[in-house]
Structures are given as C-alpha cells and as structure tokens.
mmCIF file of C-alpha atoms in Angstrom:
data_model
loop_
_atom_site.group_PDB
_atom_site.id
_atom_site.type_symbol
_atom_site.label_atom_id
_atom_site.label_comp_id
_atom_site.label_asym_id
_atom_site.label_seq_id
_atom_site.Cartn_x
_atom_site.Cartn_y
_atom_site.Cartn_z
ATOM 1 C CA UNK A 66 9.193 48.614 145.705
ATOM 2 C CA UNK A 67 8.544 45.057 145.124
ATOM 3 C CA UNK A 68 11.759 43.954 146.512
ATOM 4 C CA UNK A 69 11.544 46.197 149.640
ATOM 5 C CA UNK A 70 7.933 44.697 150.419
ATOM 6 C CA UNK A 71 9.385 41.276 149.992
ATOM 7 C CA UNK A 72 12.338 41.828 152.214
ATOM 8 C CA UNK A 73 9.983 43.312 155.075
ATOM 9 C CA UNK A 74 7.756 40.355 154.685
ATOM 10 C CA UNK A 75 10.852 37.939 155.092
ATOM 11 C CA UNK A 76 12.127 39.802 158.289
ATOM 12 C CA UNK A 77 8.831 39.435 159.939
ATOM 13 C CA UNK A 78 7.841 35.646 158.839
ATOM 14 C CA UNK A 79 11.204 34.045 157.261
ATOM 15 C CA UNK A 80 9.207 31.080 155.937
ATOM 16 C CA UNK A 81 6.918 33.240 154.218
ATOM 17 C CA UNK A 82 9.242 33.535 151.294
ATOM 18 C CA UNK A 83 7.906 30.267 150.120
ATOM 19 C CA UNK A 84 4.437 31.588 149.477
ATOM 20 C CA UNK A 85 5.775 34.649 147.921
ATOM 21 C CA UNK A 86 7.894 32.935 145.251
ATOM 22 C CA UNK A 87 5.028 32.943 142.580
ATOM 23 C CA UNK A 88 4.355 36.660 143.056
ATOM 24 C CA UNK A 89 8.138 37.568 143.044
ATOM 25 C CA UNK A 90 8.400 35.640 139.594
ATOM 26 C CA UNK A 91 5.615 37.315 138.301
ATOM 27 C CA UNK A 92 6.865 40.639 139.035
ATOM 28 C CA UNK A 93 10.563 39.899 137.639
ATOM 29 C CA UNK A 94 8.930 38.423 134.471
ATOM 30 C CA UNK A 95 6.640 41.780 133.963
ATOM 31 C CA UNK A 96 9.792 43.805 134.323
ATOM 32 C CA UNK A 97 12.315 41.961 132.359
ATOM 33 C CA UNK A 98 9.998 40.370 129.741
ATOM 34 C CA UNK A 99 10.977 42.586 126.939
ATOM 35 C CA UNK A 100 14.795 42.221 127.722
ATOM 36 C CA UNK A 101 14.233 38.384 127.217
ATOM 37 C CA UNK A 102 12.501 39.096 124.007
ATOM 38 C CA UNK A 103 15.148 41.335 122.628
ATOM 39 C CA UNK A 104 17.947 39.112 123.476
ATOM 40 C CA UNK A 105 15.971 36.017 121.846
ATOM 41 C CA UNK A 106 15.610 38.334 118.776
ATOM 42 C CA UNK A 107 18.948 39.296 118.549
ATOM 43 C CA UNK A 108 20.148 35.519 118.970
ATOM 44 C CA UNK A 109 17.937 34.530 116.039
ATOM 45 C CA UNK A 110 19.455 37.456 113.943
ATOM 46 C CA UNK A 111 22.905 36.049 114.813
ATOM 47 C CA UNK A 112 21.873 32.314 114.165
ATOM 48 C CA UNK A 113 20.473 33.382 110.585
ATOM 49 C CA UNK A 114 23.550 35.590 109.786
ATOM 50 C CA UNK A 115 25.954 32.724 110.718
ATOM 51 C CA UNK A 116 23.892 30.330 108.528
ATOM 52 C CA UNK A 117 24.172 32.580 105.539
ATOM 53 C CA UNK A 118 27.981 33.069 106.032
ATOM 54 C CA UNK A 119 28.343 29.131 106.260
ATOM 55 C CA UNK A 120 26.069 28.722 103.084
ATOM 56 C CA UNK A 121 28.355 31.171 101.205
ATOM 57 C CA UNK A 122 31.714 29.721 102.131
ATOM 58 C CA UNK A 123 30.573 26.409 101.127
ATOM 59 C CA UNK A 124 29.218 27.710 97.870
ATOM 60 C CA UNK A 125 32.454 29.979 97.226
ATOM 61 C CA UNK A 126 35.714 29.363 99.048
ATOM 62 C CA UNK A 127 34.958 25.429 99.648
ATOM 63 C CA UNK A 128 33.256 24.848 96.500
ATOM 64 C CA UNK A 129 34.226 21.455 94.626
ATOM 65 C CA UNK A 130 36.329 23.507 91.972
ATOM 66 C CA UNK A 131 38.060 25.873 94.403
ATOM 67 C CA UNK A 132 38.601 23.133 96.839
ATOM 68 C CA UNK A 133 40.492 20.899 94.562
ATOM 69 C CA UNK A 134 42.980 23.659 93.701
ATOM 70 C CA UNK A 135 46.033 23.866 96.009
ATOM 71 C CA UNK A 136 46.497 27.395 94.815
ATOM 72 C CA UNK A 137 42.958 28.629 95.997
ATOM 73 C CA UNK A 138 43.954 27.587 99.557
ATOM 74 C CA UNK A 139 42.570 30.475 101.966
ATOM 75 C CA UNK A 140 45.314 30.088 104.294
ATOM 76 C CA UNK A 141 46.474 33.618 105.398
ATOM 77 C CA UNK A 142 49.335 34.592 107.409
ATOM 78 C CA UNK A 143 52.912 33.523 107.583
ATOM 79 C CA UNK A 144 52.377 30.767 110.303
ATOM 80 C CA UNK A 145 49.337 29.199 108.293
ATOM 81 C CA UNK A 146 51.303 29.195 104.981
ATOM 82 C CA UNK A 147 54.150 27.603 106.615
ATOM 83 C CA UNK A 148 51.887 24.856 108.014
ATOM 84 C CA UNK A 149 50.218 24.413 104.807
ATOM 85 C CA UNK A 150 53.317 24.019 102.639
ATOM 86 C CA UNK A 151 54.733 21.776 105.421
ATOM 87 C CA UNK A 152 51.538 19.531 105.079
ATOM 88 C CA UNK A 153 51.702 19.547 101.381
ATOM 89 C CA UNK A 154 55.405 18.324 101.266
ATOM 90 C CA UNK A 155 54.871 15.696 103.784
ATOM 91 C CA UNK A 156 51.607 14.392 102.038
ATOM 92 C CA UNK A 157 53.448 14.294 98.521
ATOM 93 C CA UNK A 158 56.674 12.955 99.615
ATOM 94 C CA UNK A 159 57.931 9.639 98.612
ATOM 95 C CA UNK A 160 59.848 9.598 102.189
ATOM 96 C CA UNK A 161 57.165 8.447 104.536
ATOM 97 C CA UNK A 162 57.643 9.451 108.244
ATOM 98 C CA UNK A 163 55.586 7.153 110.279
ATOM 99 C CA UNK A 164 54.513 6.356 113.837
ATOM 100 C CA UNK A 165 55.318 2.802 114.650
ATOM 101 C CA UNK A 166 52.276 2.159 116.226
ATOM 102 C CA UNK A 167 50.069 3.070 113.027
ATOM 103 C CA UNK A 168 52.764 2.983 110.254
ATOM 104 C CA UNK A 169 50.003 3.315 107.498
ATOM 105 C CA UNK A 170 48.084 6.192 109.025
ATOM 106 C CA UNK A 171 46.389 8.105 106.169
ATOM 107 C CA UNK A 172 46.342 5.145 103.741
ATOM 108 C CA UNK A 173 42.876 3.906 105.255
ATOM 109 C CA UNK A 174 41.941 0.596 106.981
ATOM 110 C CA UNK A 175 43.932 -2.477 106.223
ATOM 111 C CA UNK A 176 41.985 -4.843 103.955
ATOM 112 C CA UNK A 177 43.342 -8.452 103.935
ATOM 113 C CA UNK A 178 46.905 -8.187 104.180
ATOM 114 C CA UNK A 179 48.733 -11.250 103.307
ATOM 115 C CA UNK A 180 52.323 -12.700 103.065
ATOM 116 C CA UNK A 181 53.798 -15.527 100.873
ATOM 117 C CA UNK A 182 57.047 -17.256 101.602
ATOM 118 C CA UNK A 183 58.246 -19.506 98.817
ATOM 119 C CA UNK A 184 61.363 -21.690 98.743
ATOM 120 C CA UNK A 185 63.637 -21.021 95.711
ATOM 121 C CA UNK A 186 64.401 -24.203 93.770
ATOM 122 C CA UNK A 187 66.247 -24.486 90.569
ATOM 123 C CA UNK A 188 64.334 -25.638 87.616
ATOM 124 C CA UNK A 189 64.797 -29.072 86.453
ATOM 125 C CA UNK A 190 65.297 -28.243 82.600
ATOM 126 C CA UNK A 191 68.861 -27.587 83.071
ATOM 127 C CA UNK A 192 68.795 -23.835 83.028
ATOM 128 C CA UNK A 193 71.433 -22.431 85.654
ATOM 129 C CA UNK A 194 69.797 -20.228 88.094
ATOM 130 C CA UNK A 195 70.782 -16.760 88.442
ATOM 131 C CA UNK A 196 71.005 -14.641 91.701
ATOM 132 C CA UNK A 197 67.893 -12.917 92.475
ATOM 133 C CA UNK A 198 67.718 -9.361 94.351
ATOM 134 C CA UNK A 199 64.626 -7.408 95.324
ATOM 135 C CA UNK A 200 65.194 -4.878 92.776
ATOM 136 C CA UNK A 201 64.973 -7.255 89.878
ATOM 137 C CA UNK A 202 61.702 -8.531 91.168
ATOM 138 C CA UNK A 203 60.202 -5.286 91.431
ATOM 139 C CA UNK A 204 61.401 -4.026 87.961
ATOM 140 C CA UNK A 205 59.361 -6.762 86.825
ATOM 141 C CA UNK A 206 56.061 -6.076 88.600
ATOM 142 C CA UNK A 207 56.016 -2.584 87.595
ATOM 143 C CA UNK A 208 55.424 -3.072 83.977
ATOM 144 C CA UNK A 209 52.816 -5.654 84.489
ATOM 145 C CA UNK A 210 50.830 -3.041 86.670
ATOM 146 C CA UNK A 211 51.611 -0.292 84.295
ATOM 147 C CA UNK A 212 49.804 -2.352 81.413
ATOM 148 C CA UNK A 213 46.725 -2.038 83.437
ATOM 149 C CA UNK A 214 46.323 1.623 82.403
ATOM 150 C CA UNK A 215 45.982 0.463 78.585
ATOM 151 C CA UNK A 216 42.507 -0.252 77.242
ATOM 152 C CA UNK A 217 41.949 -3.555 75.620
ATOM 153 C CA UNK A 218 41.362 -3.313 71.852
ATOM 154 C CA UNK A 219 37.931 -2.002 70.967
ATOM 155 C CA UNK A 220 38.302 -1.706 67.064
ATOM 156 C CA UNK A 221 39.190 2.086 66.963
ATOM 157 C CA UNK A 222 41.189 4.680 68.774
ATOM 158 C CA UNK A 223 38.077 6.251 69.502
ATOM 159 C CA UNK A 224 36.298 3.591 71.242
ATOM 160 C CA UNK A 225 39.385 2.949 73.209
ATOM 161 C CA UNK A 226 39.619 6.441 74.620
ATOM 162 C CA UNK A 227 35.866 6.219 75.382
ATOM 163 C CA UNK A 228 36.767 3.622 78.023
ATOM 164 C CA UNK A 229 36.393 5.071 81.474
ATOM 165 C CA UNK A 230 37.666 2.300 83.726
ATOM 166 C CA UNK A 231 39.745 4.130 86.632
ATOM 167 C CA UNK A 232 42.589 1.508 86.141
ATOM 168 C CA UNK A 233 43.426 4.053 83.397
ATOM 169 C CA UNK A 234 44.499 6.509 86.225
ATOM 170 C CA UNK A 235 46.557 3.835 88.078
ATOM 171 C CA UNK A 236 49.344 5.407 90.059
ATOM 172 C CA UNK A 237 52.408 3.581 90.712
ATOM 173 C CA UNK A 238 55.451 4.571 92.475
ATOM 174 C CA UNK A 239 57.979 3.580 95.193
ATOM 175 C CA UNK A 240 58.370 4.983 98.740
ATOM 176 C CA UNK A 241 60.564 4.312 101.742
ATOM 177 C CA UNK A 242 59.111 4.415 105.288
ATOM 178 C CA UNK A 243 61.139 5.940 107.997
ATOM 179 C CA UNK A 244 60.382 6.001 111.851
ATOM 180 C CA UNK A 245 59.751 9.356 113.266
ATOM 181 C CA UNK A 246 61.437 8.104 116.386
ATOM 182 C CA UNK A 247 64.981 8.087 114.870
ATOM 183 C CA UNK A 248 64.801 11.638 113.445
ATOM 184 C CA UNK A 249 66.998 14.111 115.214
ATOM 185 C CA UNK A 250 65.012 16.662 117.439
ATOM 186 C CA UNK A 251 64.447 20.425 116.462
ATOM 187 C CA UNK A 252 65.182 19.850 112.663
ATOM 188 C CA UNK A 253 62.590 18.919 109.746
ATOM 189 C CA UNK A 254 63.339 15.845 108.139
ATOM 190 C CA UNK A 255 64.799 15.946 104.384
ATOM 191 C CA UNK A 256 62.068 14.917 101.878
ATOM 192 C CA UNK A 257 63.755 15.889 98.893
ATOM 193 C CA UNK A 258 64.197 13.690 95.832
ATOM 194 C CA UNK A 259 67.994 13.295 96.591
ATOM 195 C CA UNK A 260 67.224 11.990 100.002
ATOM 196 C CA UNK A 261 64.674 9.757 98.873
ATOM 197 C CA UNK A 262 67.131 8.102 96.157
ATOM 198 C CA UNK A 263 69.543 7.576 98.873
ATOM 199 C CA UNK A 264 67.277 5.832 101.290
ATOM 200 C CA UNK A 265 65.825 3.958 98.678
ATOM 201 C CA UNK A 266 69.386 2.531 97.397
ATOM 202 C CA UNK A 267 70.133 1.040 100.638
ATOM 203 C CA UNK A 268 66.447 0.075 101.755
ATOM 204 C CA UNK A 269 65.476 -1.782 98.675
ATOM 205 C CA UNK A 270 67.969 -4.712 99.392
ATOM 206 C CA UNK A 271 68.293 -4.527 103.284
ATOM 207 C CA UNK A 272 65.238 -5.995 104.378
ATOM 208 C CA UNK A 273 65.170 -3.951 107.624
ATOM 209 C CA UNK A 274 62.456 -3.635 110.064
ATOM 210 C CA UNK A 275 62.353 0.101 110.750
ATOM 211 C CA UNK A 276 63.193 1.492 107.257
ATOM 212 C CA UNK A 277 61.152 -0.273 104.568
ATOM 213 C CA UNK A 278 61.097 0.036 101.028
ATOM 214 C CA UNK A 279 57.409 -0.533 99.280
ATOM 215 C CA UNK A 280 56.071 -0.700 95.650
ATOM 216 C CA UNK A 281 53.046 1.545 95.932
ATOM 217 C CA UNK A 282 50.029 0.944 93.674
ATOM 218 C CA UNK A 283 46.956 3.358 93.940
ATOM 219 C CA UNK A 284 43.838 3.728 92.185
ATOM 220 C CA UNK A 285 40.966 6.290 92.979
ATOM 221 C CA UNK A 286 37.301 5.440 92.313
ATOM 222 C CA UNK A 287 33.928 7.421 92.433
ATOM 223 C CA UNK A 288 35.697 10.931 92.308
ATOM 224 C CA UNK A 289 38.399 9.994 94.844
ATOM 225 C CA UNK A 290 35.720 8.888 97.268
ATOM 226 C CA UNK A 291 36.978 5.276 97.075
ATOM 227 C CA UNK A 292 40.802 4.895 97.266
ATOM 228 C CA UNK A 293 42.642 1.775 97.000
ATOM 229 C CA UNK A 294 46.159 1.537 97.965
ATOM 230 C CA UNK A 295 48.357 -1.606 97.688
ATOM 231 C CA UNK A 296 51.785 -1.767 99.357
ATOM 232 C CA UNK A 297 54.080 -4.249 98.057
ATOM 233 C CA UNK A 298 57.388 -5.498 99.471
ATOM 234 C CA UNK A 299 59.600 -8.449 98.480
ATOM 235 C CA UNK A 300 62.695 -9.861 100.118
ATOM 236 C CA UNK A 301 65.148 -12.688 99.360
ATOM 237 C CA UNK A 302 66.868 -14.096 102.371
ATOM 238 C CA UNK A 303 68.354 -17.752 102.870
ATOM 239 C CA UNK A 304 67.126 -19.197 99.694
ATOM 240 C CA UNK A 305 63.558 -17.995 100.365
ATOM 241 C CA UNK A 306 61.539 -15.267 98.510
ATOM 242 C CA UNK A 307 59.204 -13.259 100.717
ATOM 243 C CA UNK A 308 56.148 -11.297 99.200
ATOM 244 C CA UNK A 309 54.213 -8.946 101.527
ATOM 245 C CA UNK A 310 51.164 -7.272 100.155
ATOM 246 C CA UNK A 311 49.293 -4.744 102.343
ATOM 247 C CA UNK A 312 46.060 -3.501 100.816
ATOM 248 C CA UNK A 313 44.522 -0.389 102.377
ATOM 249 C CA UNK A 314 41.145 1.258 101.430
ATOM 250 C CA UNK A 315 39.804 4.568 102.121
ATOM 251 C CA UNK A 316 35.943 4.401 102.171
ATOM 252 C CA UNK A 317 33.787 7.287 100.867
ATOM 253 C CA UNK A 318 33.357 10.105 103.242
ATOM 254 C CA UNK A 319 30.065 10.545 105.238
ATOM 255 C CA UNK A 320 26.932 11.635 103.847
ATOM 256 C CA UNK A 321 26.944 14.871 105.769
ATOM 257 C CA UNK A 322 29.996 16.108 103.766
ATOM 258 C CA UNK A 323 28.655 14.926 100.629
ATOM 259 C CA UNK A 324 25.222 16.952 101.237
ATOM 260 C CA UNK A 325 26.941 20.392 102.306
ATOM 261 C CA UNK A 326 26.902 21.627 98.760
ATOM 262 C CA UNK A 327 23.159 20.653 98.492
ATOM 263 C CA UNK A 328 22.189 22.356 101.661
ATOM 264 C CA UNK A 329 24.097 25.482 100.926
ATOM 265 C CA UNK A 330 22.436 25.777 97.526
ATOM 266 C CA UNK A 331 19.054 25.223 99.063
ATOM 267 C CA UNK A 332 19.488 27.776 101.797
ATOM 268 C CA UNK A 333 20.644 30.446 99.508
ATOM 269 C CA UNK A 334 17.897 30.036 97.157
ATOM 270 C CA UNK A 335 15.351 30.006 99.878
ATOM 271 C CA UNK A 336 12.756 32.678 100.517
ATOM 272 C CA UNK A 337 13.086 35.189 103.457
ATOM 273 C CA UNK A 338 10.284 33.786 105.399
ATOM 274 C CA UNK A 339 11.886 30.028 105.286
ATOM 275 C CA UNK A 340 15.170 31.572 106.452
ATOM 276 C CA UNK A 341 13.614 33.357 109.282
ATOM 277 C CA UNK A 342 11.708 30.102 110.386
ATOM 278 C CA UNK A 343 14.930 28.209 110.117
ATOM 279 C CA UNK A 344 16.812 30.699 112.533
ATOM 280 C CA UNK A 345 13.844 30.938 114.820
ATOM 281 C CA UNK A 346 13.903 26.948 115.096
ATOM 282 C CA UNK A 347 17.559 26.787 115.788
ATOM 283 C CA UNK A 348 18.193 29.797 118.136
ATOM 284 C CA UNK A 349 17.164 28.252 121.227
ATOM 285 C CA UNK A 350 19.864 25.459 121.374
ATOM 286 C CA UNK A 351 22.452 27.659 119.351
ATOM 287 C CA UNK A 352 23.895 29.493 122.671
ATOM 288 C CA UNK A 353 24.874 26.066 124.223
ATOM 289 C CA UNK A 354 26.510 25.052 121.013
ATOM 290 C CA UNK A 355 28.373 28.153 120.840
ATOM 291 C CA UNK A 356 29.535 28.153 124.353
ATOM 292 C CA UNK A 357 30.985 24.555 123.774
ATOM 293 C CA UNK A 358 32.651 25.718 120.699
ATOM 294 C CA UNK A 359 34.316 28.570 122.348
ATOM 295 C CA UNK A 360 35.370 26.337 125.169
ATOM 296 C CA UNK A 361 36.701 23.809 122.766
ATOM 297 C CA UNK A 362 38.633 26.398 120.801
ATOM 298 C CA UNK A 363 40.334 28.013 123.656
ATOM 299 C CA UNK A 364 41.882 24.705 124.664
ATOM 300 C CA UNK A 365 44.138 24.995 121.574
ATOM 301 C CA UNK A 366 46.032 28.164 122.492
ATOM 302 C CA UNK A 367 46.225 27.307 125.958
ATOM 303 C CA UNK A 368 47.885 23.811 125.093
ATOM 304 C CA UNK A 369 50.046 25.539 122.564
ATOM 305 C CA UNK A 370 51.169 28.180 125.437
ATOM 306 C CA UNK A 371 51.724 25.710 128.262
ATOM 307 C CA UNK A 372 52.556 21.956 126.898
ATOM 308 C CA UNK A 373 55.902 22.978 125.393
ATOM 309 C CA UNK A 374 55.159 21.158 122.227
ATOM 310 C CA UNK A 375 58.002 23.322 120.355
ATOM 311 C CA UNK A 376 60.588 21.229 122.020
ATOM 312 C CA UNK A 377 59.077 17.730 121.589
ATOM 313 C CA UNK A 378 60.706 14.929 119.895
ATOM 314 C CA UNK A 379 59.591 14.277 116.141
ATOM 315 C CA UNK A 380 56.548 12.295 115.910
ATOM 316 C CA UNK A 381 54.556 10.588 112.963
ATOM 317 C CA UNK A 382 50.982 11.364 112.141
ATOM 318 C CA UNK A 383 48.735 10.699 114.891
ATOM 319 C CA UNK A 384 45.287 10.825 113.103
ATOM 320 C CA UNK A 385 44.068 11.224 109.332
ATOM 321 C CA UNK A 386 41.302 13.649 108.772
ATOM 322 C CA UNK A 387 40.248 11.703 105.702
ATOM 323 C CA UNK A 388 39.980 8.569 107.713
ATOM 324 C CA UNK A 389 37.931 10.242 110.428
ATOM 325 C CA UNK A 390 35.632 11.419 107.662
ATOM 326 C CA UNK A 391 35.421 7.962 106.037
ATOM 327 C CA UNK A 392 32.000 6.008 106.538
ATOM 328 C CA UNK A 393 32.000 2.473 108.021
ATOM 329 C CA UNK A 394 30.567 0.975 105.066
ATOM 330 C CA UNK A 395 30.102 1.525 101.093
ATOM 331 C CA UNK A 396 27.650 0.841 98.780
ATOM 332 C CA UNK A 397 27.384 -2.632 96.765
ATOM 333 C CA UNK A 398 28.196 -0.814 93.526
ATOM 334 C CA UNK A 399 31.672 0.587 95.432
ATOM 335 C CA UNK A 400 32.474 -2.856 97.149
ATOM 336 C CA UNK A 401 32.023 -4.665 93.810
ATOM 337 C CA UNK A 402 34.699 -1.943 92.341
ATOM 338 C CA UNK A 403 37.020 -2.338 95.291
ATOM 339 C CA UNK A 404 36.871 -6.173 94.922
ATOM 340 C CA UNK A 405 37.661 -6.070 91.205
ATOM 341 C CA UNK A 406 40.546 -3.485 91.333
ATOM 342 C CA UNK A 407 42.190 -5.274 94.436
ATOM 343 C CA UNK A 408 42.200 -8.755 92.589
ATOM 344 C CA UNK A 409 43.349 -7.197 89.408
ATOM 345 C CA UNK A 410 46.154 -5.569 91.148
ATOM 346 C CA UNK A 411 46.959 -8.596 93.125
ATOM 347 C CA UNK A 412 47.085 -10.704 90.260
ATOM 348 C CA UNK A 413 49.721 -8.842 88.222
ATOM 349 C CA UNK A 414 51.811 -8.549 91.241
ATOM 350 C CA UNK A 415 51.754 -12.387 91.526
ATOM 351 C CA UNK A 416 52.405 -12.481 87.844
ATOM 352 C CA UNK A 417 55.569 -10.100 87.960
ATOM 353 C CA UNK A 418 56.988 -12.138 90.723
ATOM 354 C CA UNK A 419 56.620 -15.389 88.808
ATOM 355 C CA UNK A 420 57.942 -13.796 85.551
ATOM 356 C CA UNK A 421 61.248 -12.644 87.686
ATOM 357 C CA UNK A 422 61.685 -16.070 89.142
ATOM 358 C CA UNK A 423 61.235 -17.734 85.828
ATOM 359 C CA UNK A 424 63.854 -15.573 84.003
ATOM 360 C CA UNK A 425 66.195 -16.295 86.729
ATOM 361 C CA UNK A 426 66.040 -19.823 86.304
ATOM 362 C CA UNK A 427 63.892 -20.853 89.313
ATOM 363 C CA UNK A 428 61.172 -23.256 89.403
ATOM 364 C CA UNK A 429 57.616 -21.465 89.104
ATOM 365 C CA UNK A 430 55.603 -23.172 86.452
ATOM 366 C CA UNK A 431 52.598 -24.090 88.408
ATOM 367 C CA UNK A 432 53.034 -21.197 90.832
ATOM 368 C CA UNK A 433 52.330 -19.145 88.110
ATOM 369 C CA UNK A 434 48.888 -20.105 87.610
ATOM 370 C CA UNK A 435 47.154 -18.267 90.423
ATOM 371 C CA UNK A 436 47.635 -17.111 94.088
ATOM 372 C CA UNK A 437 44.475 -15.699 95.078
ATOM 373 C CA UNK A 438 44.032 -13.854 98.626
ATOM 374 C CA UNK A 439 41.187 -14.469 100.740
ATOM 375 C CA UNK A 440 39.855 -13.392 103.868
ATOM 376 C CA UNK A 441 41.502 -13.079 107.179
ATOM 377 C CA UNK A 442 44.903 -12.823 105.675
ATOM 378 C CA UNK A 443 45.021 -16.317 104.184
ATOM 379 C CA UNK A 444 46.146 -17.297 100.624
ATOM 380 C CA UNK A 445 44.827 -19.941 98.587
ATOM 381 C CA UNK A 446 47.562 -21.505 96.397
ATOM 382 C CA UNK A 447 45.672 -23.175 93.761
ATOM 383 C CA UNK A 448 48.465 -25.242 92.146
ATOM 384 C CA UNK A 449 52.122 -25.285 93.541
ATOM 385 C CA UNK A 450 55.066 -27.751 92.413
ATOM 386 C CA UNK A 451 57.630 -28.655 94.627
ATOM 387 C CA UNK A 452 57.630 -25.950 97.140
ATOM 388 C CA UNK A 453 56.751 -25.367 100.900
ATOM 389 C CA UNK A 454 54.906 -22.361 101.407
ATOM 390 C CA UNK A 455 54.165 -20.365 104.683
ATOM 391 C CA UNK A 456 50.725 -19.181 104.269
ATOM 392 C CA UNK A 457 49.063 -15.799 105.559
ATOM 393 C CA UNK A 458 49.814 -15.350 109.207
ATOM 394 C CA UNK A 459 48.630 -18.978 110.129
ATOM 395 C CA UNK A 460 52.228 -20.536 110.292
ATOM 396 C CA UNK A 461 50.775 -23.782 108.398
ATOM 397 C CA UNK A 462 52.816 -25.071 105.882
ATOM 398 C CA UNK A 463 51.185 -26.592 102.466
ATOM 399 C CA UNK A 464 53.643 -29.109 100.997
ATOM 400 C CA UNK A 465 52.311 -30.531 97.666
ATOM 401 C CA UNK A 466 53.441 -32.813 94.952
ATOM 402 C CA UNK A 467 53.502 -32.440 91.420
ATOM 403 C CA UNK A 468 49.952 -31.890 90.582
ATOM 404 C CA UNK A 469 47.934 -29.231 88.716
ATOM 405 C CA UNK A 470 44.579 -29.461 90.491
ATOM 406 C CA UNK A 471 43.219 -26.103 91.758
ATOM 407 C CA UNK A 472 41.901 -28.085 94.512
ATOM 408 C CA UNK A 473 42.023 -28.073 98.355
ATOM 409 C CA UNK A 474 45.240 -26.926 99.324
ATOM 410 C CA UNK A 475 45.094 -23.671 101.620
#
C-alpha cells in the first residue's frame, strides 16, 4: 500500500520523492525492524559460539603441551599429512635448500656477521709448519664449543646439576647449504644422511660459492623464545686463512601469541553474562571481518587451480612463520643473555682456530689472546703479531709490529 501511494505521487510530481524519503524510510523500518533485530541476534550468537570454539582449541589442541608434541599434530587427510612430513623433513635436515636472495631464511635476523682473513706465517721457533685443511680446523673448534655444556666445578655433583645455564643445551652440528635453483624439476631433493655425507665430503674443502659447508651452533633461551644460531665457515687458500662467522637471532614472538593461553583461559572461566556482553560488543564489526577472511581464503584455491604451481621449478623458502611472528625488540634481560651467549660462542670459535694454527706450526701467539666482534661487522683485533688482517667488510688493513698492547688497532 505504501509503495503504491509513493509510486502514484512520483508519477504526479517527480520531485516530490525528495520530500517523501523520510516517510518511506519510516514505513520500511516499521515493517523490517524485527527482521534486523533477529539477524543481529543470530550474528551475536554466532560470534559468541566462534569465540568459545577458539578458546577451546587454544586450551586443548593448541595447548603448550600438545603443540610441542609432533605426534599430536591435528593435520588430517593424506594431502595435509604429506605436507606435514615434508615440512618436518626439510626443517630437521642437515642439507639446507636455500634461496639465493635469502639463504638464512628461518634462522632469524643477521646480527653483526663478520669475517677475518689472516696470512699464514710459520713460527720462528724452528717448528716445521704442516699443511692445514678446513676439516682439521673444524675438528679443533667443536670440542671447545662442546665444553660449554659442562658446568664449572661447584663442589658437589648436586650443585653442578642445579646449574640452569642454557649453554648446557648447546646444539652443535654441521650443515651444507644447497641452492634450490640447481635442483632438478619435478623431484624432491634427497635429504637423507647418506646424501649429506656425500655433500659434506666435497663441500668442506672446496670453498665454493653456491654449495657451502657450515659448522652450526645453536642455543635457545627463554623457552625457545630467544634463539641464537651461529654459522661458522673456514677456508684456506693461497697461504691465507678465512674465517666467516654469521650469527642470526630469532627474537621472542609477539605478545599477542604469548597472551593467547591467558585470553582463552579467562574466557572459558567467565560467566554467561560477560560472554554475552563480549559477543554483543564485537558483533557489529564481525561481519566485515568474516567477509574479509572469506575473500582472502578463497584466493588460495583459485591460485592453486590456475597458477600452475605444480610445474614450477624448485625454490627455496620464501618466508618464515617464526620470523614473521618475532618482535622487533627484546627485554633487557633477553638482550643481556643474547650478548653473553654470542660472545662466549665466538670466543670459543676464535680459540679453536688458534689452537689448530698452533698445532700445525703456524704463528698464533698473540692472535690467541682475543678477537672481539663489534658493531657493523667490524672486528677489534686487540693483539696481533706479524700478520696482515682484512677486517670485517671495510677492506681496511691492520698491519702491526710485535707488540702486545690491547690498544687501538681496529
């Protein structure tokens, strides 16, 4: 009836529609108000149920205990199980398939990487120098790093066992980086132990650009929220010893992830009235979020069906979920631990190289005192004897005479 009256009025006076809009809106609101209220009530109910489901999943399937257990992975179906096994195999393999643009993807942000090149000079005490290869140097570094796991004497075994320093859990292994661009198409790379042994035997001495051998040292602090990984590479060429040290740091995950357990716990223990109020407050904006999520999720199947990724050439990892979730900074305690772990590990690395040089009959007496890494990839050589050093990425040379002062040489 209202619509017929409105249409007749528009036919008589076309511009009268402007004055009739308030009346038309009032009539429509009167007829459909209950429908709008019912839709909003249903939307509020769905939001509340969704929040309850989220809280239960966080408290059960994604609880701290179950999330850390690989066997409790809820991936279902053959396709997801295959993807899960492939991810686990790739993450824990000592053969690292990398993208040339980001070879250390997943290890975190680079933290003051540095390198040191030293000329090999025979000692003057009459000792005949021996040939020095890369594997021999690595073999001298590892025991010094492994000794960091042993607590200092505390008077009793019980006191030693009570030491909680994270260096006791230091992980030391070797890995070989392989570029994804050189892998054959249509076939998964062989990441077995036999394949690693074959690659390592060739890579440890070849000093190539694409295939690289590293000694990998890892320590995880603050319940694995602060992870320090140091990659060490040594190479001898043309009477020079090159030492490359690439520390990488994963900072703690963002507070939202840390607070998920607490949010779920508080919601599940809240009373029904508080849950209803929460759903009522978040219902108005939930529809836009749902549509945005649906739109984003629909792009994935469309790309799988149309982009032809199944025939793409092998590629290294593009992003790391752990890196995306990391904070941009850490607390003072965490930064102090980071500095302590890193300096301790690097001191042992320098000590191991010095020991290898000394045993082989090369001059190292004053170099053995200290090489301290500093900001911007530079290296302070506090005391060096009769050697020419290329420092950091600056290309400066530091030529020193026979002195032991820990002074200004940089």
